[in-house]
């Protein structure tokens, strides 16, 4: 999708529609639309046809240069709202575009309509909402809808906004290309995305500049990645560890470590999940899909940063070779772990990957995982959990999450619960014996055992990665949550230019 800018609506434009934000008693906008269109808009919004309901969108046809052109009037507040308001509006309008088969349109910028031009993230948020609203997973449909929005033209009197959109439109397109790929990976059935096919997908879809190294199950065993190996050994689809390397800043020795949980299907193992909890467990590799997308978007955009990303991939299944409660496993770090529940497998594979990640002496370690049902109980499906061992990191990433409408909430890394992961016959145990208490914090404390006090952010996306009910921005099914959040966080705080 192309995004362009123009200072005034062109009456000879080939765009199929014009989108005009309006509010009650709106001032004249003829400097952007011309007198004839301005007069017609004022007539419509003064009539009973327009009700000024929140996010109301009404349309009519107008003859311009002997051609009928569709005009959409969108009710907006007079004063600029939070960015999420415009993302929701964009997602809603994308569905109208698909329904009405609109392939291109012009839109007057919200900043121009409100007369406020301190920043231009409102129209940018609308465009990002459009991208979310346009996504459709149709890979398995025999009849595929052949629709694609081709161009959005932003009408603005501001040369700064034009420059801003010219700068960021290509970046947004690249970023959402990988948001879509992450969503696709999460939406694929578990039978089609197993550790091996995930790695094959990486080989085919990594951009130039990203190096892939794979460790198969034999190498996992020989190199003492015993937690990853053990979680996946019960499946005929054997576990793997994929490592992505992007060196975007050759002048720096600093690097970032990203770790994404990649359980391609989680049956719960010997502690089998019940009906109602197992059906969507193809999504338990959302952390790995997110990390792949973040690294790829940074690389394709040419961001100056060095990243090592670790994707532990395994199927957690039942069977004669599957691990069992009571097993004790020596981790890559050397610490031993007693298994009290095989359905707490994500923290196990993450632990080995985290131990491996800190060997590169990273500036920061960030992990993202669909880790605990407790996080869903605490925060629901619209908000992810955040745990960090540095307060400034928690604040920095929380500020970005607010601006881009990917909501996170910090949960405590409460020291008083540390004893709950200490083992009686091993160094650690993978769950607390105190049932139903502070499950997300317990998981965070377990992961912390493997990072050696490096600056660390943990994101639990168990609720946000896959949405069974419609979200006003992200829709339903795979959300792509976390790709934009980590991309913007890394770009803002960890790049050299």
Tab-separated table of C-alpha atoms in Angstrom, residues 143-369:
chain	number	residue	atom	x	y	z
A	143	UNK	CA	-11.985	-19.109	-2.722
A	144	UNK	CA	-9.693	-16.203	-1.924
A	145	UNK	CA	-10.909	-12.621	-1.983
A	146	UNK	CA	-8.797	-10.593	-4.373
A	147	UNK	CA	-8.794	-7.234	-2.605
A	148	UNK	CA	-5.908	-4.916	-1.839
A	149	UNK	CA	-5.992	-1.260	-0.827
A	150	UNK	CA	-3.497	0.371	-3.179
A	151	UNK	CA	-3.073	3.973	-2.042
A	152	UNK	CA	-3.911	6.446	0.702
A	153	UNK	CA	-3.370	10.112	-0.149
A	154	UNK	CA	-3.116	12.439	2.868
A	155	UNK	CA	-4.337	15.979	2.255
A	156	UNK	CA	-2.486	18.497	4.416
A	157	UNK	CA	-1.469	22.133	4.340
A	158	UNK	CA	1.591	21.295	6.454
A	159	UNK	CA	4.912	20.807	4.674
A	160	UNK	CA	6.177	19.219	7.914
A	161	UNK	CA	3.448	16.563	7.782
A	162	UNK	CA	4.235	15.841	4.144
A	163	UNK	CA	7.907	15.381	5.009
A	164	UNK	CA	6.965	13.239	8.014
A	165	UNK	CA	4.746	10.920	5.975
A	166	UNK	CA	7.299	10.691	3.166
A	167	UNK	CA	9.851	9.563	5.760
A	168	UNK	CA	7.732	7.001	7.594
A	169	UNK	CA	5.348	5.584	4.973
A	170	UNK	CA	7.898	3.055	3.676
A	171	UNK	CA	8.906	2.100	7.216
A	172	UNK	CA	5.259	1.485	8.167
A	173	UNK	CA	4.803	-0.681	5.084
A	174	UNK	CA	7.887	-2.752	5.958
A	175	UNK	CA	6.924	-3.084	9.609
A	176	UNK	CA	3.404	-4.246	8.830
A	177	UNK	CA	4.698	-6.681	6.247
A	178	UNK	CA	6.337	-8.514	9.154
A	179	UNK	CA	3.385	-7.979	11.499
A	180	UNK	CA	1.371	-9.863	8.861
A	181	UNK	CA	3.996	-12.629	8.674
A	182	UNK	CA	3.931	-13.044	12.463
A	183	UNK	CA	0.140	-13.209	12.380
A	184	UNK	CA	0.277	-15.807	9.594
A	185	UNK	CA	2.716	-17.996	11.549
A	186	UNK	CA	0.500	-17.906	14.627
A	187	UNK	CA	-2.645	-18.629	12.609
A	188	UNK	CA	-1.219	-21.667	10.786
A	189	UNK	CA	-2.400	-25.029	12.186
A	190	UNK	CA	0.036	-26.814	14.494
A	191	UNK	CA	0.337	-29.635	11.969
A	192	UNK	CA	1.861	-27.247	9.444
A	193	UNK	CA	4.165	-25.322	11.789
A	194	UNK	CA	6.406	-27.718	13.696
A	195	UNK	CA	10.005	-26.969	14.725
A	196	UNK	CA	11.435	-28.107	11.383
A	197	UNK	CA	8.895	-26.296	9.177
A	198	UNK	CA	9.274	-23.162	11.324
A	199	UNK	CA	12.991	-23.180	10.503
A	200	UNK	CA	12.242	-23.765	6.830
A	201	UNK	CA	9.901	-20.773	6.938
A	202	UNK	CA	12.719	-18.695	8.417
A	203	UNK	CA	15.130	-19.700	5.645
A	204	UNK	CA	12.617	-18.670	3.014
A	205	UNK	CA	11.431	-15.431	4.629
A	206	UNK	CA	14.425	-13.838	6.326
A	207	UNK	CA	15.553	-10.557	4.741
A	208	UNK	CA	19.072	-9.953	3.510
A	209	UNK	CA	21.482	-9.331	6.367
A	210	UNK	CA	19.987	-11.802	8.843
A	211	UNK	CA	21.949	-14.995	9.449
A	212	UNK	CA	20.239	-18.190	10.633
A	213	UNK	CA	21.949	-20.932	12.663
A	214	UNK	CA	20.020	-24.088	13.574
A	215	UNK	CA	20.686	-26.644	16.285
A	216	UNK	CA	18.822	-29.920	15.765
A	217	UNK	CA	17.791	-32.311	18.549
A	218	UNK	CA	21.089	-34.213	18.465
A	219	UNK	CA	23.057	-30.980	18.844
A	220	UNK	CA	20.718	-29.804	21.601
A	221	UNK	CA	21.535	-32.961	23.525
A	222	UNK	CA	25.269	-32.888	22.858
A	223	UNK	CA	25.567	-29.170	23.737
A	224	UNK	CA	23.575	-29.604	26.979
A	225	UNK	CA	20.443	-27.685	25.977
A	226	UNK	CA	18.707	-30.318	28.046
A	227	UNK	CA	15.581	-28.359	28.937
A	228	UNK	CA	14.740	-27.638	25.286
A	229	UNK	CA	15.598	-31.215	24.326
A	230	UNK	CA	13.514	-32.731	27.145
A	231	UNK	CA	10.374	-30.687	26.469
A	232	UNK	CA	10.406	-31.721	22.805
A	233	UNK	CA	11.696	-35.293	22.989
A	234	UNK	CA	8.244	-36.895	23.298
A	235	UNK	CA	7.163	-35.702	19.835
A	236	UNK	CA	8.046	-37.189	16.471
A	237	UNK	CA	8.638	-33.548	15.440
A	238	UNK	CA	11.935	-33.107	17.219
A	239	UNK	CA	12.950	-29.843	18.930
A	240	UNK	CA	15.281	-27.249	17.471
A	241	UNK	CA	16.957	-24.019	18.496
A	242	UNK	CA	17.072	-21.299	15.836
A	243	UNK	CA	19.466	-18.373	16.321
A	244	UNK	CA	19.120	-15.215	14.231
A	245	UNK	CA	21.963	-12.723	13.937
A	246	UNK	CA	21.629	-9.210	12.544
A	247	UNK	CA	24.691	-6.957	12.561
A	248	UNK	CA	23.294	-3.563	11.631
A	249	UNK	CA	25.978	-1.507	13.344
A	250	UNK	CA	29.465	-2.657	12.383
A	251	UNK	CA	31.043	0.178	14.389
A	252	UNK	CA	29.635	-1.057	17.718
A	253	UNK	CA	30.371	-4.096	19.867
A	254	UNK	CA	27.094	-3.685	21.740
A	255	UNK	CA	24.197	-6.045	21.054
A	256	UNK	CA	20.671	-6.892	22.175
A	257	UNK	CA	19.421	-10.388	22.991
A	258	UNK	CA	15.864	-11.339	22.063
A	259	UNK	CA	14.311	-14.643	23.144
A	260	UNK	CA	10.916	-15.867	21.910
A	261	UNK	CA	9.053	-18.919	23.154
A	262	UNK	CA	8.381	-21.348	20.320
A	263	UNK	CA	6.185	-24.191	21.568
A	264	UNK	CA	4.554	-25.069	18.248
A	265	UNK	CA	1.855	-27.034	20.041
A	266	UNK	CA	1.313	-27.411	23.757
A	267	UNK	CA	-0.778	-30.385	24.817
A	268	UNK	CA	0.379	-29.860	28.385
A	269	UNK	CA	2.438	-33.026	28.099
A	270	UNK	CA	1.819	-35.670	30.741
A	271	UNK	CA	-0.180	-33.037	32.647
A	272	UNK	CA	-2.598	-32.980	29.713
A	273	UNK	CA	-4.670	-29.847	29.167
A	274	UNK	CA	-8.460	-30.265	29.348
A	275	UNK	CA	-10.986	-29.464	26.634
A	276	UNK	CA	-11.454	-25.724	26.571
A	277	UNK	CA	-7.766	-25.044	27.161
A	278	UNK	CA	-6.080	-27.077	24.428
A	279	UNK	CA	-7.858	-25.957	21.241
A	280	UNK	CA	-5.786	-22.818	20.535
A	281	UNK	CA	-2.410	-24.154	21.657
A	282	UNK	CA	-1.030	-23.802	18.132
A	283	UNK	CA	-0.491	-20.189	19.244
A	284	UNK	CA	2.084	-21.094	21.907
A	285	UNK	CA	4.861	-20.162	19.485
A	286	UNK	CA	3.705	-16.531	19.248
A	287	UNK	CA	6.822	-15.308	21.080
A	288	UNK	CA	9.112	-16.892	18.488
A	289	UNK	CA	6.998	-15.525	15.618
A	290	UNK	CA	7.157	-12.056	17.173
A	291	UNK	CA	10.923	-12.120	17.616
A	292	UNK	CA	11.431	-13.290	14.020
A	293	UNK	CA	9.259	-10.395	12.800
A	294	UNK	CA	11.035	-7.781	14.951
A	295	UNK	CA	14.531	-8.785	13.808
A	296	UNK	CA	13.413	-8.926	10.166
A	297	UNK	CA	11.702	-5.523	10.260
A	298	UNK	CA	14.746	-3.896	11.859
A	299	UNK	CA	17.030	-5.482	9.268
A	300	UNK	CA	14.913	-4.593	6.241
A	301	UNK	CA	14.546	-1.017	7.507
A	302	UNK	CA	18.336	-0.795	7.920
A	303	UNK	CA	18.184	0.136	11.603
A	304	UNK	CA	21.674	0.492	13.107
A	305	UNK	CA	21.610	-2.088	15.878
A	306	UNK	CA	23.149	-5.507	16.549
A	307	UNK	CA	20.794	-8.298	17.583
A	308	UNK	CA	21.086	-11.945	18.495
A	309	UNK	CA	17.699	-13.662	18.661
A	310	UNK	CA	17.035	-17.103	20.117
A	311	UNK	CA	13.985	-19.163	19.181
A	312	UNK	CA	13.695	-22.423	21.156
A	313	UNK	CA	11.232	-24.596	19.196
A	314	UNK	CA	9.494	-27.678	20.533
A	315	UNK	CA	6.221	-29.601	20.584
A	316	UNK	CA	5.065	-30.466	24.093
A	317	UNK	CA	3.198	-33.739	23.626
A	318	UNK	CA	2.225	-36.861	25.490
A	319	UNK	CA	3.745	-40.295	24.770
A	320	UNK	CA	6.121	-42.940	26.008
A	321	UNK	CA	9.192	-40.770	25.443
A	322	UNK	CA	7.665	-37.614	26.957
A	323	UNK	CA	9.100	-36.207	30.161
A	324	UNK	CA	7.177	-36.695	33.385
A	325	UNK	CA	6.484	-34.980	36.700
A	326	UNK	CA	9.294	-35.862	39.079
A	327	UNK	CA	12.007	-35.792	36.396
A	328	UNK	CA	15.108	-33.783	37.240
A	329	UNK	CA	16.927	-32.122	34.354
A	330	UNK	CA	20.248	-30.335	34.258
A	331	UNK	CA	19.847	-27.072	32.336
A	332	UNK	CA	22.326	-25.457	29.941
A	333	UNK	CA	23.351	-23.159	32.804
A	334	UNK	CA	24.231	-26.139	34.997
A	335	UNK	CA	21.336	-25.593	37.405
A	336	UNK	CA	19.105	-28.601	37.957
A	337	UNK	CA	15.325	-28.350	37.666
A	338	UNK	CA	12.733	-30.677	39.167
A	339	UNK	CA	9.634	-30.982	37.004
A	340	UNK	CA	6.478	-30.639	39.069
A	341	UNK	CA	4.213	-29.967	36.101
A	342	UNK	CA	4.899	-30.677	32.414
A	343	UNK	CA	2.483	-27.915	31.410
A	344	UNK	CA	4.950	-25.328	32.708
A	345	UNK	CA	7.202	-26.109	29.750
A	346	UNK	CA	7.631	-22.633	28.264
A	347	UNK	CA	9.827	-21.393	31.090
A	348	UNK	CA	12.027	-24.482	30.635
A	349	UNK	CA	12.882	-23.923	26.986
A	350	UNK	CA	13.216	-20.181	27.637
A	351	UNK	CA	15.658	-20.866	30.490
A	352	UNK	CA	18.138	-22.666	28.223
A	353	UNK	CA	17.809	-19.974	25.552
A	354	UNK	CA	18.319	-17.178	28.098
A	355	UNK	CA	21.443	-18.859	29.489
A	356	UNK	CA	22.817	-19.135	25.958
A	357	UNK	CA	21.871	-15.522	25.147
A	358	UNK	CA	23.879	-13.926	27.966
A	359	UNK	CA	27.098	-15.531	26.693
A	360	UNK	CA	27.200	-12.735	24.086
A	361	UNK	CA	27.299	-10.145	26.915
A	362	UNK	CA	24.238	-8.237	25.635
A	363	UNK	CA	23.334	-4.703	26.619
A	364	UNK	CA	19.808	-5.900	27.418
A	365	UNK	CA	17.894	-9.188	27.331
A	366	UNK	CA	14.265	-9.107	26.191
A	367	UNK	CA	12.057	-12.176	26.145
A	368	UNK	CA	8.479	-12.545	24.966
A	369	UNK	CA	6.284	-15.566	25.560
